[in-house]
Amino acid sequence: MKNRIKLLVVLISGLFYGQTLTTQARDDAGLPTTQSGFYETFNPINYPNGAKEWWHLLDVRHTNSENNYGMQFAGSFFDQNLWFRKVNNNSNMAWSKVVLENSSGNVGIGSDNPYARLDVNTNNLRTLLNFQGKSAITFIPNNGNSVFHISHGLNNDLAISEGSNVDEGRLVTILNNGNVGIGTKNPVSKLEVSGGGDLTLKASGQDSGDIIFSQISNVQNGRIWSNNDGGLNFSGNNNNPIFQINNNGNVSVREKLEAKEIKVTQTPTADFVFEESYPLAKLEDVEKHIKAKKHLPEIASAKEMEKEGVNIGEFQIKLLQKIEELTLYSIEQNKKLKQLEDKNSSLEKQIAAINEKLVK
């Protein structure tokens, strides 16, 4: 930028070389003329917006008096700003502010007092380049909200941080090996999230949020997604759900399920079998039912299970009910067996007594 200003000074010096340079008074910067020169005014007209009181004007004009072409530089007596425009036969052409370095080497766009290498200031946001001498882009809202920074760290990483100073409150870290950390400065995997809170995948409209697992060859190996019904689906590489969790808590598994332990909690149990009022069927009736239908009473047939499936909780209770019924049958049979044993023992004693008398 300094080299450009020096070049401009050289060109202007050459332009007016050999002439007696005097500053003249002229209020209207757009006044048609063929005379180039230096001017000053206390009543600026056709100067940059907001111009008032004393201003300088450097005006380079075309030699043809029939047009109003020129190149102009202007600046106030009271600041270090410089303005430029070309008057292409239009005295009302807009002015553009020349971007200059200040004494600290900072450049401001929309800012008269830049405090970073590049300071871009709008009505709602200020963007700084190399703020605090750091390799960073800083975003400062003019409403007093949080200040954010994107910076290159000393450890060859890229950081997103929040706070008054660059890299003060780091939020996201990207290492040079591609690992990304949220809430951690040293992620050891491709994505590492540390800290409390929720991890949310949210889609809009009829779309669904997906987590896709694939190899480097871009072959999809697995997918987890949620439809707009609130359920959760798990699939392999063919996108057909093999495991589903519905929004009501029901779970569906398409193939085999293997586990060390499954706990089923459901009430009531089958203890009602041991109540005095329980109508325990006669074994003869159970035998008739088995011969006729080829399955136990109150237990679904094999065809029904194959067609409708089996409710594990209800089925376990039914099995327990049959075990408890079998226990009652065993108890009853044991009583009858005991009675027969006692009767047999009595008969044996009677026979022994008779034999003893016969021997005598």
Tab-separated table of C-alpha atoms in Angstrom, residues 15-357:
chain	number	residue	atom	x	y	z
A	15	LEU	CA	2.195	15.710	-14.080
A	16	PHE	CA	2.761	19.162	-12.645
A	17	TYR	CA	6.508	19.331	-13.183
A	18	GLY	CA	7.554	22.631	-14.704
A	19	GLN	CA	4.399	24.378	-13.520
A	20	THR	CA	3.986	26.841	-10.692
A	21	LEU	CA	1.848	24.936	-8.185
A	22	THR	CA	-0.545	27.057	-6.174
A	23	THR	CA	-3.601	26.010	-4.208
A	24	GLN	CA	-6.761	27.687	-5.479
A	25	ALA	CA	-10.188	28.044	-3.915
A	26	ARG	CA	-13.056	26.064	-5.464
A	27	ASP	CA	-16.238	24.860	-3.757
A	28	ASP	CA	-17.690	22.542	-6.441
A	29	ALA	CA	-15.520	19.504	-7.146
A	30	GLY	CA	-17.730	18.639	-10.120
A	31	LEU	CA	-17.320	21.963	-11.892
A	32	PRO	CA	-16.592	21.344	-15.634
A	33	THR	CA	-13.101	22.551	-16.509
A	34	THR	CA	-10.015	21.645	-18.495
A	35	GLN	CA	-7.665	22.939	-15.830
A	36	SER	CA	-5.947	20.479	-13.504
A	37	GLY	CA	-4.741	21.634	-10.125
A	38	PHE	CA	-4.877	21.731	-6.335
A	39	TYR	CA	-7.900	23.226	-4.604
A	40	GLU	CA	-9.299	23.937	-1.162
A	41	THR	CA	-12.741	24.845	0.113
A	42	PHE	CA	-14.641	25.582	3.291
A	43	ASN	CA	-17.960	24.865	1.547
A	44	PRO	CA	-17.494	21.461	-0.165
A	45	ILE	CA	-19.960	20.620	-2.970
A	46	ASN	CA	-19.893	17.279	-4.819
A	47	TYR	CA	-17.417	15.948	-2.274
A	48	PRO	CA	-17.784	12.662	-0.348
A	49	ASN	CA	-20.987	12.274	1.670
A	50	GLY	CA	-20.866	14.162	4.944
A	51	ALA	CA	-18.060	16.479	3.841
A	52	LYS	CA	-18.009	19.819	5.654
A	53	GLU	CA	-15.625	22.648	6.488
A	54	TRP	CA	-12.097	22.527	5.047
A	55	TRP	CA	-11.246	20.013	2.321
A	56	HIS	CA	-8.418	19.509	-0.203
A	57	LEU	CA	-8.983	18.506	-3.827
A	58	LEU	CA	-6.492	17.231	-6.398
A	59	ASP	CA	-8.141	17.435	-9.829
A	60	VAL	CA	-6.623	15.962	-13.030
A	61	ARG	CA	-8.703	17.061	-16.043
A	62	HIS	CA	-9.103	16.118	-19.705
A	63	THR	CA	-7.944	18.722	-22.197
A	64	ASN	CA	-11.174	18.585	-24.213
A	65	SER	CA	-13.405	21.424	-23.062
A	66	GLU	CA	-16.500	19.754	-24.501
A	67	ASN	CA	-16.557	17.001	-21.894
A	68	ASN	CA	-16.283	16.760	-18.134
A	69	TYR	CA	-13.805	13.914	-17.645
A	70	GLY	CA	-11.368	13.884	-14.787
A	71	MET	CA	-9.630	11.957	-12.007
A	72	GLN	CA	-9.897	13.362	-8.486
A	73	PHE	CA	-8.499	12.807	-4.994
A	74	ALA	CA	-9.963	14.560	-1.966
A	75	GLY	CA	-9.416	14.642	1.770
A	76	SER	CA	-10.462	16.581	4.847
A	77	PHE	CA	-8.020	18.850	6.654
A	78	PHE	CA	-8.836	17.076	9.906
A	79	ASP	CA	-8.270	13.318	9.337
A	80	GLN	CA	-6.036	10.873	7.471
A	81	ASN	CA	-8.690	9.555	5.064
A	82	LEU	CA	-8.288	9.784	1.295
A	83	TRP	CA	-11.091	9.640	-1.285
A	84	PHE	CA	-11.000	8.914	-5.024
A	85	ARG	CA	-13.314	9.084	-8.038
A	86	LYS	CA	-13.360	9.480	-11.812
A	87	VAL	CA	-15.685	12.127	-13.230
A	88	ASN	CA	-16.910	10.442	-16.412
A	89	ASN	CA	-18.846	13.434	-17.743
A	90	ASN	CA	-20.931	13.306	-14.563
A	91	SER	CA	-20.178	15.784	-11.799
A	92	ASN	CA	-22.200	13.701	-9.298
A	93	MET	CA	-20.139	10.505	-9.562
A	94	ALA	CA	-19.803	8.704	-6.212
A	95	TRP	CA	-16.566	8.813	-4.242
A	96	SER	CA	-14.697	5.703	-3.058
A	97	LYS	CA	-12.594	5.673	0.079
A	98	VAL	CA	-8.967	4.683	-0.526
A	99	VAL	CA	-7.816	1.873	1.767
A	100	LEU	CA	-4.641	2.959	3.586
A	101	GLU	CA	-2.358	1.636	6.281
A	102	ASN	CA	-2.162	3.592	9.519
A	103	SER	CA	1.039	4.219	11.455
A	104	SER	CA	0.759	0.742	13.025
A	105	GLY	CA	0.523	-0.976	9.651
A	106	ASN	CA	-3.188	-1.727	10.114
A	107	VAL	CA	-5.785	-1.337	7.371
A	108	GLY	CA	-9.404	-0.423	8.011
A	109	ILE	CA	-12.473	-0.854	5.828
A	110	GLY	CA	-15.363	0.992	7.416
A	111	SER	CA	-13.079	1.805	10.340
A	112	ASP	CA	-11.022	4.968	10.853
A	113	ASN	CA	-9.080	3.404	13.705
A	114	PRO	CA	-8.251	-0.202	12.733
A	115	TYR	CA	-6.713	-2.317	15.483
A	116	ALA	CA	-5.794	-5.388	13.438
A	117	ARG	CA	-3.891	-5.956	10.210
A	118	LEU	CA	-7.269	-5.862	8.444
A	119	ASP	CA	-10.308	-4.394	10.199
A	120	VAL	CA	-13.626	-4.654	8.327
A	121	ASN	CA	-16.404	-2.832	10.163
A	122	THR	CA	-20.102	-2.830	9.233
A	123	ASN	CA	-23.164	-1.749	11.155
A	124	ASN	CA	-23.635	-5.168	12.780
A	125	LEU	CA	-20.300	-6.965	12.646
A	126	ARG	CA	-16.603	-6.274	12.809
A	127	THR	CA	-14.213	-8.740	11.193
A	128	LEU	CA	-10.515	-8.619	12.085
A	129	LEU	CA	-7.543	-10.297	10.427
A	130	ASN	CA	-4.459	-11.054	12.573
A	131	PHE	CA	-6.076	-9.665	15.725
A	132	GLN	CA	-3.640	-9.423	18.671
A	133	GLY	CA	-0.835	-10.348	16.287
A	134	LYS	CA	-2.205	-13.879	15.922
A	135	SER	CA	-2.891	-15.816	12.739
A	136	ALA	CA	-6.625	-15.477	13.204
A	137	ILE	CA	-9.917	-14.225	11.844
A	138	THR	CA	-11.984	-12.559	14.566
A	139	PHE	CA	-15.704	-11.772	14.470
A	140	ILE	CA	-16.906	-9.017	16.818
A	141	PRO	CA	-20.637	-8.168	16.880
A	142	ASN	CA	-21.445	-4.540	17.549
A	143	ASN	CA	-24.299	-5.484	19.906
A	144	GLY	CA	-22.007	-6.778	22.657
A	145	ASN	CA	-22.606	-10.500	22.069
A	146	SER	CA	-19.908	-13.192	22.046
A	147	VAL	CA	-16.643	-12.680	20.150
A	148	PHE	CA	-15.514	-15.657	18.054
A	149	HIS	CA	-12.099	-16.465	16.562
A	150	ILE	CA	-10.815	-18.883	13.930
A	151	SER	CA	-7.089	-19.229	14.497
A	152	HIS	CA	-4.028	-21.260	13.586
A	153	GLY	CA	-2.445	-22.508	16.788
A	154	LEU	CA	1.177	-22.944	17.775
A	155	ASN	CA	0.701	-26.731	17.698
A	156	ASN	CA	-0.117	-26.692	13.978
A	157	ASP	CA	-3.854	-26.974	14.584
A	158	LEU	CA	-6.914	-24.939	13.677
A	159	ALA	CA	-9.145	-23.681	16.466
A	160	ILE	CA	-12.549	-22.063	16.877
A	161	SER	CA	-12.713	-20.166	20.146
A	162	GLU	CA	-14.905	-17.676	22.005
A	163	GLY	CA	-13.780	-14.832	24.256
A	164	SER	CA	-11.991	-11.499	24.345
A	165	ASN	CA	-8.647	-13.046	23.367
A	166	VAL	CA	-7.723	-15.328	20.488
A	167	ASP	CA	-7.797	-19.035	21.483
A	168	GLU	CA	-8.909	-18.121	25.007
A	169	GLY	CA	-12.011	-20.302	25.231
A	170	ARG	CA	-11.470	-23.010	22.652
A	171	LEU	CA	-14.628	-24.724	21.373
A	172	VAL	CA	-13.475	-26.789	18.378
A	173	THR	CA	-10.029	-28.132	17.465
A	174	ILE	CA	-8.939	-29.541	14.099
A	175	LEU	CA	-5.544	-31.261	14.188
A	176	ASN	CA	-3.255	-31.517	11.171
A	177	ASN	CA	-3.989	-35.275	11.008
A	178	GLY	CA	-7.699	-34.564	10.439
A	179	ASN	CA	-8.919	-35.372	13.954
A	180	VAL	CA	-11.681	-33.068	15.180
A	181	GLY	CA	-12.334	-32.316	18.822
A	182	ILE	CA	-15.360	-30.609	20.369
A	183	GLY	CA	-14.654	-29.691	23.959
A	184	THR	CA	-11.132	-31.127	23.783
A	185	LYS	CA	-7.828	-29.789	22.419
A	186	ASN	CA	-6.300	-33.221	21.781
A	187	PRO	CA	-8.792	-35.456	19.921
A	188	VAL	CA	-7.476	-38.994	19.448
A	189	SER	CA	-10.115	-40.034	16.894
A	190	LYS	CA	-11.675	-38.533	13.779
A	191	LEU	CA	-14.409	-36.986	15.942
A	192	GLU	CA	-14.177	-36.695	19.715
A	193	VAL	CA	-16.851	-34.911	21.745
A	194	SER	CA	-16.057	-34.171	25.382
A	195	GLY	CA	-18.319	-32.618	27.998
A	196	GLY	CA	-21.940	-32.764	29.006
A	197	GLY	CA	-24.930	-32.072	26.806
A	198	ASP	CA	-26.716	-33.642	23.861
A	199	LEU	CA	-25.461	-34.671	20.446
A	200	THR	CA	-28.294	-33.908	18.023
A	201	LEU	CA	-28.748	-34.791	14.347
A	202	LYS	CA	-31.714	-32.789	13.121
A	203	ALA	CA	-33.228	-32.869	9.653
A	204	SER	CA	-35.810	-30.588	8.083
A	205	GLY	CA	-39.025	-31.380	6.246
A	206	GLN	CA	-39.467	-35.044	5.364
A	207	ASP	CA	-35.735	-35.781	5.472
A	208	SER	CA	-34.127	-37.880	8.176
A	209	GLY	CA	-30.927	-37.495	10.127
A	210	ASP	CA	-28.433	-40.268	9.351
A	211	ILE	CA	-25.214	-41.641	10.779
A	212	ILE	CA	-23.451	-43.654	8.062
A	213	PHE	CA	-20.495	-45.955	8.680
A	214	SER	CA	-18.360	-46.654	5.607
A	215	GLN	CA	-14.889	-47.756	4.631
A	216	ILE	CA	-12.366	-45.658	2.721
A	217	SER	CA	-13.737	-47.163	-0.507
A	218	ASN	CA	-17.038	-45.333	0.234
A	219	VAL	CA	-18.886	-48.637	0.561
A	220	GLN	CA	-21.617	-48.193	3.152
A	221	ASN	CA	-21.274	-50.777	5.923
A	222	GLY	CA	-23.947	-49.565	8.314
A	223	ARG	CA	-26.490	-46.846	8.865
A	224	ILE	CA	-28.453	-45.438	11.792
A	225	TRP	CA	-31.325	-43.111	11.022
A	226	SER	CA	-34.548	-41.738	12.409
A	227	ASN	CA	-37.709	-41.245	10.400
A	228	ASN	CA	-40.295	-38.560	11.059
A	229	ASP	CA	-42.269	-41.071	13.165
A	230	GLY	CA	-39.741	-40.724	16.003
A	231	GLY	CA	-38.328	-44.240	15.720
A	232	LEU	CA	-34.718	-45.338	15.313
A	233	ASN	CA	-33.529	-47.728	12.590
A	234	PHE	CA	-30.329	-49.732	12.124
A	235	SER	CA	-29.426	-51.253	8.766
A	236	GLY	CA	-26.583	-52.910	6.901
A	237	ASN	CA	-25.270	-52.035	3.455
A	238	ASN	CA	-28.619	-52.693	1.738
A	239	ASN	CA	-30.529	-50.023	3.736
A	240	ASN	CA	-33.125	-52.567	4.909
A	241	PRO	CA	-33.739	-52.149	8.667
A	242	ILE	CA	-32.427	-55.127	10.639
A	243	PHE	CA	-33.037	-53.567	14.051
A	244	GLN	CA	-35.749	-51.032	14.904
A	245	ILE	CA	-36.765	-49.133	18.010
A	246	ASN	CA	-40.228	-47.612	17.663
A	247	ASN	CA	-41.252	-44.381	19.364
A	248	ASN	CA	-43.450	-46.401	21.763
A	249	GLY	CA	-40.457	-48.415	22.983
A	250	ASN	CA	-41.143	-51.575	20.970
A	251	VAL	CA	-38.045	-53.242	19.515
A	252	SER	CA	-37.905	-55.299	16.329
A	253	VAL	CA	-35.053	-57.640	15.314
A	254	ARG	CA	-35.211	-59.171	11.836
A	255	GLU	CA	-32.738	-62.019	12.421
A	256	LYS	CA	-31.276	-63.886	15.418
A	257	LEU	CA	-30.672	-62.253	18.779
A	258	GLU	CA	-27.861	-63.455	21.032
A	259	ALA	CA	-27.255	-62.198	24.569
A	260	LYS	CA	-25.699	-63.392	27.820
A	261	GLU	CA	-28.673	-62.232	29.824
A	262	ILE	CA	-32.162	-60.932	29.071
A	263	LYS	CA	-34.379	-59.721	31.877
A	264	VAL	CA	-38.124	-59.651	31.235
A	265	THR	CA	-40.204	-57.676	33.712
A	266	GLN	CA	-43.938	-58.191	33.485
A	267	THR	CA	-46.773	-58.543	36.022
A	268	PRO	CA	-48.712	-60.478	37.109
A	269	THR	CA	-46.817	-63.769	37.356
A	270	ALA	CA	-48.371	-67.259	37.403
A	271	ASP	CA	-48.660	-67.548	41.209
A	272	PHE	CA	-52.446	-67.578	40.838
A	273	VAL	CA	-52.099	-71.310	40.081
A	274	PHE	CA	-51.487	-71.938	43.786
A	275	GLU	CA	-54.721	-70.269	44.864
A	276	GLU	CA	-57.346	-72.638	46.364
A	277	SER	CA	-59.888	-71.419	43.833
A	278	TYR	CA	-57.700	-72.190	40.796
A	279	PRO	CA	-59.531	-74.654	38.491
A	280	LEU	CA	-56.767	-77.187	37.920
A	281	ALA	CA	-57.760	-79.340	34.958
A	282	LYS	CA	-57.938	-83.085	35.356
A	283	LEU	CA	-55.096	-85.024	33.806
A	284	GLU	CA	-57.613	-86.973	31.776
A	285	ASP	CA	-58.865	-83.720	30.210
A	286	VAL	CA	-55.305	-82.595	29.517
A	287	GLU	CA	-54.621	-85.905	27.819
A	288	LYS	CA	-57.707	-85.548	25.614
A	289	HIS	CA	-56.665	-81.986	24.621
A	290	ILE	CA	-53.149	-83.102	23.699
A	291	LYS	CA	-54.420	-86.001	21.603
A	292	ALA	CA	-56.902	-83.777	19.791
A	293	LYS	CA	-54.827	-80.611	19.226
A	294	LYS	CA	-51.212	-81.721	19.636
A	295	HIS	CA	-50.302	-78.943	22.089
A	296	LEU	CA	-50.910	-78.022	25.731
A	297	PRO	CA	-54.059	-76.126	26.741
A	298	GLU	CA	-53.629	-72.308	26.693
A	299	ILE	CA	-50.383	-72.637	24.718
A	300	ALA	CA	-50.379	-71.554	21.073
A	301	SER	CA	-49.756	-74.165	18.417
A	302	ALA	CA	-46.574	-74.215	16.338
A	303	LYS	CA	-48.460	-72.807	13.342
A	304	GLU	CA	-49.804	-69.908	15.378
A	305	MET	CA	-46.330	-69.110	16.722
A	306	GLU	CA	-44.841	-69.200	13.229
A	307	LYS	CA	-47.550	-66.917	11.868
A	308	GLU	CA	-48.067	-64.453	14.740
A	309	GLY	CA	-44.754	-64.678	16.570
A	310	VAL	CA	-44.333	-65.100	20.317
A	311	ASN	CA	-44.633	-62.514	23.063
A	312	ILE	CA	-41.672	-63.536	25.219
A	313	GLY	CA	-43.070	-62.037	28.425
A	314	GLU	CA	-46.500	-63.604	28.083
A	315	PHE	CA	-45.004	-66.886	26.865
A	316	GLN	CA	-42.678	-67.105	29.870
A	317	ILE	CA	-45.637	-66.620	32.223
A	318	LYS	CA	-47.616	-69.318	30.388
A	319	LEU	CA	-44.690	-71.710	30.658
A	320	LEU	CA	-44.389	-70.918	34.365
A	321	GLN	CA	-48.137	-71.534	34.717
A	322	LYS	CA	-47.756	-74.985	33.151
A	323	ILE	CA	-44.741	-75.756	35.369
A	324	GLU	CA	-46.748	-74.786	38.448
A	325	GLU	CA	-49.680	-76.917	37.250
A	326	LEU	CA	-47.234	-79.793	36.731
A	327	THR	CA	-45.964	-79.214	40.275
A	328	LEU	CA	-49.524	-79.509	41.625
A	329	TYR	CA	-50.040	-82.705	39.618
A	330	SER	CA	-46.766	-84.070	41.026
A	331	ILE	CA	-47.790	-83.180	44.573
A	332	GLU	CA	-51.134	-84.916	44.084
A	333	GLN	CA	-49.449	-87.962	42.562
A	334	ASN	CA	-46.969	-88.029	45.443
A	335	LYS	CA	-49.831	-88.051	47.952
A	336	LYS	CA	-51.490	-90.957	46.171
A	337	LEU	CA	-48.176	-92.807	45.957
A	338	LYS	CA	-47.627	-92.286	49.703
A	339	GLN	CA	-51.070	-93.665	50.433
A	340	LEU	CA	-50.316	-96.732	48.316
A	341	GLU	CA	-46.983	-97.217	50.071
A	342	ASP	CA	-48.642	-97.014	53.504
A	343	LYS	CA	-51.359	-99.425	52.408
A	344	ASN	CA	-48.809	-101.810	50.945
A	345	SER	CA	-46.764	-101.702	54.161
A	346	SER	CA	-49.877	-102.528	56.213
A	347	LEU	CA	-50.713	-105.471	53.945
A	348	GLU	CA	-47.175	-106.780	54.222
A	349	LYS	CA	-47.397	-106.735	58.024
A	350	GLN	CA	-50.714	-108.567	57.943
A	351	ILE	CA	-49.308	-111.257	55.602
A	352	ALA	CA	-46.252	-111.689	57.803
A	353	ALA	CA	-48.460	-112.187	60.885
A	354	ILE	CA	-50.583	-114.801	59.080
A	355	ASN	CA	-47.477	-116.684	57.901
A	356	GLU	CA	-46.114	-116.721	61.463
A	357	LYS	CA	-49.317	-118.327	62.770
